[in-house]
PDB file of C-alpha atoms in Angstrom:
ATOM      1  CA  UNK D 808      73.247 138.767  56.680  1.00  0.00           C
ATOM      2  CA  UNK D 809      71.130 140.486  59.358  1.00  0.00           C
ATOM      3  CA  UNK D 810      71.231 140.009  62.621  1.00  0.00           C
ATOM      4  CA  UNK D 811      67.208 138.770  62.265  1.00  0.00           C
ATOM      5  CA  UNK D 812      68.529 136.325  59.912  1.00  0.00           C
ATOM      6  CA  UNK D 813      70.903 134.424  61.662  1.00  0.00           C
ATOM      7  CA  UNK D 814      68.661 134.496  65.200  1.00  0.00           C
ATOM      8  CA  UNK D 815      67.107 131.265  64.352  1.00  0.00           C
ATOM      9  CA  UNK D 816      70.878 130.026  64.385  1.00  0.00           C
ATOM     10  CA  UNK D 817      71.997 131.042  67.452  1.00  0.00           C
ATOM     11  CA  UNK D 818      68.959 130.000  69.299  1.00  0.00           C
ATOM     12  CA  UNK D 819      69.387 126.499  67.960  1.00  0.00           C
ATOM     13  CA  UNK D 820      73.408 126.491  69.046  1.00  0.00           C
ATOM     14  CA  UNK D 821      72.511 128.018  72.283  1.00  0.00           C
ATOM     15  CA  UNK D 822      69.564 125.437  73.031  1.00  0.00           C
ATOM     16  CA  UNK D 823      72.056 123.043  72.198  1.00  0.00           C
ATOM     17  CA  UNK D 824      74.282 124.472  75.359  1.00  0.00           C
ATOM     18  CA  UNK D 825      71.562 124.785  77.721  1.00  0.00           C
ATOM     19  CA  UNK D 826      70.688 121.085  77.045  1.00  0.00           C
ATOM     20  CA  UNK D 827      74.366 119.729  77.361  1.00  0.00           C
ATOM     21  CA  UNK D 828      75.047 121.957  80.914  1.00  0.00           C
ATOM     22  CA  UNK D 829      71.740 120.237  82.451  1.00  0.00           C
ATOM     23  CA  UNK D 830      72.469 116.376  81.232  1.00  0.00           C
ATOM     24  CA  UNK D 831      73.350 114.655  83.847  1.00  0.00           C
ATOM     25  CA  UNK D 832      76.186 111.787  84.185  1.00  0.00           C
ATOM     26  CA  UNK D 833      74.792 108.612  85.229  1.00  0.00           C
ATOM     27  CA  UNK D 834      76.972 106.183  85.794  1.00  0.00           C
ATOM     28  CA  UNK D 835      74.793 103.189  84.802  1.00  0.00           C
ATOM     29  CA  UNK D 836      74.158 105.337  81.413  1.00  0.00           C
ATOM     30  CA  UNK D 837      77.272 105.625  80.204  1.00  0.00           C
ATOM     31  CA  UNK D 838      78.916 103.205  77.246  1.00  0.00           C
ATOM     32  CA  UNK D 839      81.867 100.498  78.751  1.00  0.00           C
ATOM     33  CA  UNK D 840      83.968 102.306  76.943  1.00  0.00           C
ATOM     34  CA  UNK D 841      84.078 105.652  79.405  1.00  0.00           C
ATOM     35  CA  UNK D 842      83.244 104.204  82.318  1.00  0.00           C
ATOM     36  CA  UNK D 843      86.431 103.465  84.398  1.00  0.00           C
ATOM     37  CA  UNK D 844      87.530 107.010  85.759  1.00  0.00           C
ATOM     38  CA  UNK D 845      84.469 108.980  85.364  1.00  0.00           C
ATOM     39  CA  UNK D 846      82.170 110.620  88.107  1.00  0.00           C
ATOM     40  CA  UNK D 847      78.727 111.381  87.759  1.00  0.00           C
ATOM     41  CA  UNK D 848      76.207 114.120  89.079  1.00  0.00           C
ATOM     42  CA  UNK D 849      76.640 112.759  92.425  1.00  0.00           C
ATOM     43  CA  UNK D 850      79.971 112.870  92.834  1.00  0.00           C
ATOM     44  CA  UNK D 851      80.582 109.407  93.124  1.00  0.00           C
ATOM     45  CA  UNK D 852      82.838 107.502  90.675  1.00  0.00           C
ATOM     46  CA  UNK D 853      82.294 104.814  88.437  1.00  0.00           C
ATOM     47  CA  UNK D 854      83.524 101.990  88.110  1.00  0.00           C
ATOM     48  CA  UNK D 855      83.571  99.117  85.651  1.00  0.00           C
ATOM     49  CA  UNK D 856      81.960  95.309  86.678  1.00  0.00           C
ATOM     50  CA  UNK D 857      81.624  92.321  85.174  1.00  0.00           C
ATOM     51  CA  UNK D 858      78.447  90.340  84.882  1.00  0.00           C
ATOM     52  CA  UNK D 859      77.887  86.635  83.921  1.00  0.00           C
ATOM     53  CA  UNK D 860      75.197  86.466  81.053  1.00  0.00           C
ATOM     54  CA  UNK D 861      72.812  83.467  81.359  1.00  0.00           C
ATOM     55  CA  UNK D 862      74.665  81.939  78.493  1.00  0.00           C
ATOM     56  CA  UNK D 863      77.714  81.770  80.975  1.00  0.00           C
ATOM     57  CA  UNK D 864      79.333  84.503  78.841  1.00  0.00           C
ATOM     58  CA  UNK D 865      81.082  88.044  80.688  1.00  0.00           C
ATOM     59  CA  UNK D 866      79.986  91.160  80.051  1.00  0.00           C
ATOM     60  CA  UNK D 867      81.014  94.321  81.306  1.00  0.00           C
ATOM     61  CA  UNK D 868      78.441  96.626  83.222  1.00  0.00           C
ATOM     62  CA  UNK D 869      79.171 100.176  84.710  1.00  0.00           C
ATOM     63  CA  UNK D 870      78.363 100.795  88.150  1.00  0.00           C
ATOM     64  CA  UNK D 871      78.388 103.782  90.478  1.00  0.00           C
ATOM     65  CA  UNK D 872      80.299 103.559  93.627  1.00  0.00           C
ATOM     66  CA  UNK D 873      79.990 104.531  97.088  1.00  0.00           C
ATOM     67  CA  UNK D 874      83.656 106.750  96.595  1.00  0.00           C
ATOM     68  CA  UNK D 875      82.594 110.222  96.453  1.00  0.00           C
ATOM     69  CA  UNK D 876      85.235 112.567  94.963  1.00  0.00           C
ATOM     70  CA  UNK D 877      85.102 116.446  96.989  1.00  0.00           C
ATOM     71  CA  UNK D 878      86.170 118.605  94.227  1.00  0.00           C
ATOM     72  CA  UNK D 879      84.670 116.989  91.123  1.00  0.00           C
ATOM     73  CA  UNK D 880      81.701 115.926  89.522  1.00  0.00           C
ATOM     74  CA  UNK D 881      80.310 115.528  86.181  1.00  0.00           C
ATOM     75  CA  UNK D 882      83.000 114.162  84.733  1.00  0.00           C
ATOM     76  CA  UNK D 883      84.336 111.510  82.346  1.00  0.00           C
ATOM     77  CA  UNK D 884      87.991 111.471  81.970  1.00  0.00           C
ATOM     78  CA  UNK D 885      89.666 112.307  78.741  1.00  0.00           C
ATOM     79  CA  UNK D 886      91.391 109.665  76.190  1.00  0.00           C
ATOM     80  CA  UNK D 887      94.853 112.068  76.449  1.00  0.00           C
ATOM     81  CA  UNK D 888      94.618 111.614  80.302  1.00  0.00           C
ATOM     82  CA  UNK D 889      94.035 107.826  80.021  1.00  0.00           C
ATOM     83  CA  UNK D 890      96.824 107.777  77.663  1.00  0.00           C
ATOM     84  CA  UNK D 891      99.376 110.174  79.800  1.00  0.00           C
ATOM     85  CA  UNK D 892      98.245 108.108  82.623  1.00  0.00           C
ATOM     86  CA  UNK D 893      98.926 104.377  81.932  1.00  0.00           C
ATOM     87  CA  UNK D 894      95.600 103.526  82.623  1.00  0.00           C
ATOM     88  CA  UNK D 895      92.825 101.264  80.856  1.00  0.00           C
ATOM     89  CA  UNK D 896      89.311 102.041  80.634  1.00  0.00           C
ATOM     90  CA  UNK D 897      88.420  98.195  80.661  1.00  0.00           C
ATOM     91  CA  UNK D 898      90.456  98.586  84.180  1.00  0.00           C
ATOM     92  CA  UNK D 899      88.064  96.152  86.879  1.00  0.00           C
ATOM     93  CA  UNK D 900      88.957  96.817  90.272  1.00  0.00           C
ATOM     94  CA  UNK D 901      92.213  98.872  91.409  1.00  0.00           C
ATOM     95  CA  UNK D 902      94.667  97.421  92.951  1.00  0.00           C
ATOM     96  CA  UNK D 903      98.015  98.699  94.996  1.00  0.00           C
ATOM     97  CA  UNK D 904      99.642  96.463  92.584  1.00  0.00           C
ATOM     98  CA  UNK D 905      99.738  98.847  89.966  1.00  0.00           C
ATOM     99  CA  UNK D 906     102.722 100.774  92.026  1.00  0.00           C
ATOM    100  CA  UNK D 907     105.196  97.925  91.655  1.00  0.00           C
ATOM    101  CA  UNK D 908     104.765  98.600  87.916  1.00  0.00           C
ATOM    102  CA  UNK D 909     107.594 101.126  87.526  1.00  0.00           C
ATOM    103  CA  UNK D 910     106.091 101.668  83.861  1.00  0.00           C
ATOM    104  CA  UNK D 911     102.907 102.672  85.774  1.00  0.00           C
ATOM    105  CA  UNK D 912     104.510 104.755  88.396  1.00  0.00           C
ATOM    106  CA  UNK D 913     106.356 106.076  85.908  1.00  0.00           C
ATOM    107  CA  UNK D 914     103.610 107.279  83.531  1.00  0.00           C
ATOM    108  CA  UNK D 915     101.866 108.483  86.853  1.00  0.00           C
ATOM    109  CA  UNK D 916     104.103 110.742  88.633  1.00  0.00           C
ATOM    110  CA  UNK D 917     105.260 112.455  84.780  1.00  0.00           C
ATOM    111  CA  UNK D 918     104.412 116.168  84.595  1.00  0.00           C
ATOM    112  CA  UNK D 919     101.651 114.954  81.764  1.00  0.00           C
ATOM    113  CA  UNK D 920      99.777 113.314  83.860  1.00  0.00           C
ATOM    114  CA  UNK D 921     100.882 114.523  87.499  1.00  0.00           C
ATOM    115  CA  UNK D 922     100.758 118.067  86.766  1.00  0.00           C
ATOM    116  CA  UNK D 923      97.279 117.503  83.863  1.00  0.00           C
ATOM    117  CA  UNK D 924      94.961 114.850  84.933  1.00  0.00           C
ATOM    118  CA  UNK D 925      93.685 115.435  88.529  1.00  0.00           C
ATOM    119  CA  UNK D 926      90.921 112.869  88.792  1.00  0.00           C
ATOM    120  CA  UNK D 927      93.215 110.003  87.959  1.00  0.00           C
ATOM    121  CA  UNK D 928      95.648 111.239  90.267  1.00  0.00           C
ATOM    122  CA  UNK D 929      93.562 112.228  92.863  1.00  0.00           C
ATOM    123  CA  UNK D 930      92.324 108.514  92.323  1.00  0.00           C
ATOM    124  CA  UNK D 931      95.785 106.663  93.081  1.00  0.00           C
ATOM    125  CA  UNK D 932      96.725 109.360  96.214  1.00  0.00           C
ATOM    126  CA  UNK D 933      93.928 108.568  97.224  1.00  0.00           C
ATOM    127  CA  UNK D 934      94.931 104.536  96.802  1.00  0.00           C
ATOM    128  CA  UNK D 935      98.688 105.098  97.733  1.00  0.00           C
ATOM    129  CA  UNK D 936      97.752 107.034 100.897  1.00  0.00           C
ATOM    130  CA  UNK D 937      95.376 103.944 101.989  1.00  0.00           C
ATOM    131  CA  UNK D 938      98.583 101.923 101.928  1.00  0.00           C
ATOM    132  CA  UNK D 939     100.588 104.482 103.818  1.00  0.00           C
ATOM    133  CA  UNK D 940     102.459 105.888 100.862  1.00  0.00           C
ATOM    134  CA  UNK D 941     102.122 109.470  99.694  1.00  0.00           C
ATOM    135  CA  UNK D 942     101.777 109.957  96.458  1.00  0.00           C
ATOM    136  CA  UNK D 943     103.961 113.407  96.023  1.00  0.00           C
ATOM    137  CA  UNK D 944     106.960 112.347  97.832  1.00  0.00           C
ATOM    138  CA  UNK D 945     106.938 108.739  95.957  1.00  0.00           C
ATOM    139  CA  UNK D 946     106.717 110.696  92.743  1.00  0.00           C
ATOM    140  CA  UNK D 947     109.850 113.059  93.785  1.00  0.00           C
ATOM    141  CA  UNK D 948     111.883 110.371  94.861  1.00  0.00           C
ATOM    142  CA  UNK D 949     110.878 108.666  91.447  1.00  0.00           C
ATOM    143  CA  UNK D 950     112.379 111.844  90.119  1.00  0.00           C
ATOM    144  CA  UNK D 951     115.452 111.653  91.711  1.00  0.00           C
ATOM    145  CA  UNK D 952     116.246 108.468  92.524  1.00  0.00           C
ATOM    146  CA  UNK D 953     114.028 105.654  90.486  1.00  0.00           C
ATOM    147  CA  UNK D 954     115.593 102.536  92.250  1.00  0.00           C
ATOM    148  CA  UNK D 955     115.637 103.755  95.960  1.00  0.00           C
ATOM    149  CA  UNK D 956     111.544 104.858  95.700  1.00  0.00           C
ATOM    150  CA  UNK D 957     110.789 101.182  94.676  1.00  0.00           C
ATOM    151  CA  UNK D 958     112.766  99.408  97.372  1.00  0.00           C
ATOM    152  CA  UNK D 959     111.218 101.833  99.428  1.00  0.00           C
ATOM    153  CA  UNK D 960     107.313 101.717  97.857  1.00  0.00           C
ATOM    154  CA  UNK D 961     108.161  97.525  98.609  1.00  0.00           C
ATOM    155  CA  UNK D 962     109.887  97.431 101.800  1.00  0.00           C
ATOM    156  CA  UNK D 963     106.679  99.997 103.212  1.00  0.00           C
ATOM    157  CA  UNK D 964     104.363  96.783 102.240  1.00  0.00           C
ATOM    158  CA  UNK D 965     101.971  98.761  99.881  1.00  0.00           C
ATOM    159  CA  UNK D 966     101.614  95.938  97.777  1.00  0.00           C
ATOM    160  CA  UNK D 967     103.418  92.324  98.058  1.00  0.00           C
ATOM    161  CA  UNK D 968     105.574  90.908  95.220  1.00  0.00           C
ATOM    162  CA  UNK D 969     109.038  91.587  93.248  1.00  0.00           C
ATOM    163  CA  UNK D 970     110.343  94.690  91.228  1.00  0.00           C
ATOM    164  CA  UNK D 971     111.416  94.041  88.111  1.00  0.00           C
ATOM    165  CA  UNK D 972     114.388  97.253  87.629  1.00  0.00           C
ATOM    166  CA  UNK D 973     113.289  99.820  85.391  1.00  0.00           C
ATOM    167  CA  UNK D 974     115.103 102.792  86.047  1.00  0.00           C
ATOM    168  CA  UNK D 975     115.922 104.214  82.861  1.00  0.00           C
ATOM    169  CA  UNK D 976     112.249 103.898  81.666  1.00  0.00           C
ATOM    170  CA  UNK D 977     111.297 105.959  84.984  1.00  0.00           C
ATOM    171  CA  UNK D 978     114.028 108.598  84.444  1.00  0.00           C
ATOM    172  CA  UNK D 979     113.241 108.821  80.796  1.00  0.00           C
ATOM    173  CA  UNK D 980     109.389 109.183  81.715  1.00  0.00           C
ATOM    174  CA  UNK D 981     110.224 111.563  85.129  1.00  0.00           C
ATOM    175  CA  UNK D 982     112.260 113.747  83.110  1.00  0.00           C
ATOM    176  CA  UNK D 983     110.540 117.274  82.263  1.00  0.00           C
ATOM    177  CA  UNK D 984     110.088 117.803  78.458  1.00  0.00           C
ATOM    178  CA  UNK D 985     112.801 119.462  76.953  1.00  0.00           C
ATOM    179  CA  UNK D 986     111.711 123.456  76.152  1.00  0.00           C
TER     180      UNK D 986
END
């Protein structure tokens, strides 16, 4: 096949390319179900709302929001990082809370997701520092010591309420894969 012959071809994939690198993301474009931990053109994230229909029913609607994220834009998170991470894409809101989870904190702070998935991460610091935690140090400690970083992550009033003991599941999740 000459290279005349297959020109046609790689026009078409290369228009394909050209369209895809100047689509924007739009946060009140995209489907429910990518929402929650994406950012658009802008910069700012998205986040997930609900709505009451005028039957009285809830629906969900995606929103941008008035967080702008420095380093990244034009991006919807992957299903592996959502997965690595702990998180839900129908998440509403974000709450502090989600550190007295030691499944959560666990899932956060392991090497998949800590070391892989920067905009969720970059997400929670973000949420952790507002609380007066930071996010690296609670994730060594988590490393180390699993029980002293919770009493800690409670007694520094990030987020009111009791911690159920989990330990083993944080070690076990903390603990770098085996080479």
């Amino acid at each position: 096949m000459s290279f005349s012959s297959k020109l046609p071809l790689v026009l078409f994939f290369s228009s394909l390319f050209i369209h895809a690198s100047l689509a924007e993301v739009v946060c009140e474009e995209l489907p429910k179900d990518v929402c929650a931990f994406s950012i658009a053109s802008s910069g700012k994230r998205c986040l997930l709302e609900t709505a009451t229909t005028a039957e009285g029913g809830v629906e969900y609607q995606c929103r941008t929001s008035e967080v702008v994220v420095e380093s990244m834009a034009e991006y919807i998170e992957t299903d592996q990082c959502v997965d690595s991470c702990g998180v839900e894409r129908k998440f509403v809101g974000i709450s502090s809370d989600a550190f007295l989870e030691p499944q959560f904190t666990a899932k956060l702070c392991s090497p998949p997701c800590y070391h892989k998935c920067h905009n969720i991460v970059d997400l929670y610091f973000n949420l952790a520092a507002g609380e007066g935690v930071f996010l690296p140090d609670l994730c060594e400690k988590l490393r180390t010591n699993p029980r002293r970083a919770m009493v800690e992550l409670v007694s520094s009033g990030a987020a009111p309420g009791p911690v159920s003991d989990a330990s083993e599941d944080m070690q076990a999740a903390l603990a770098p894969a085996p080479q």
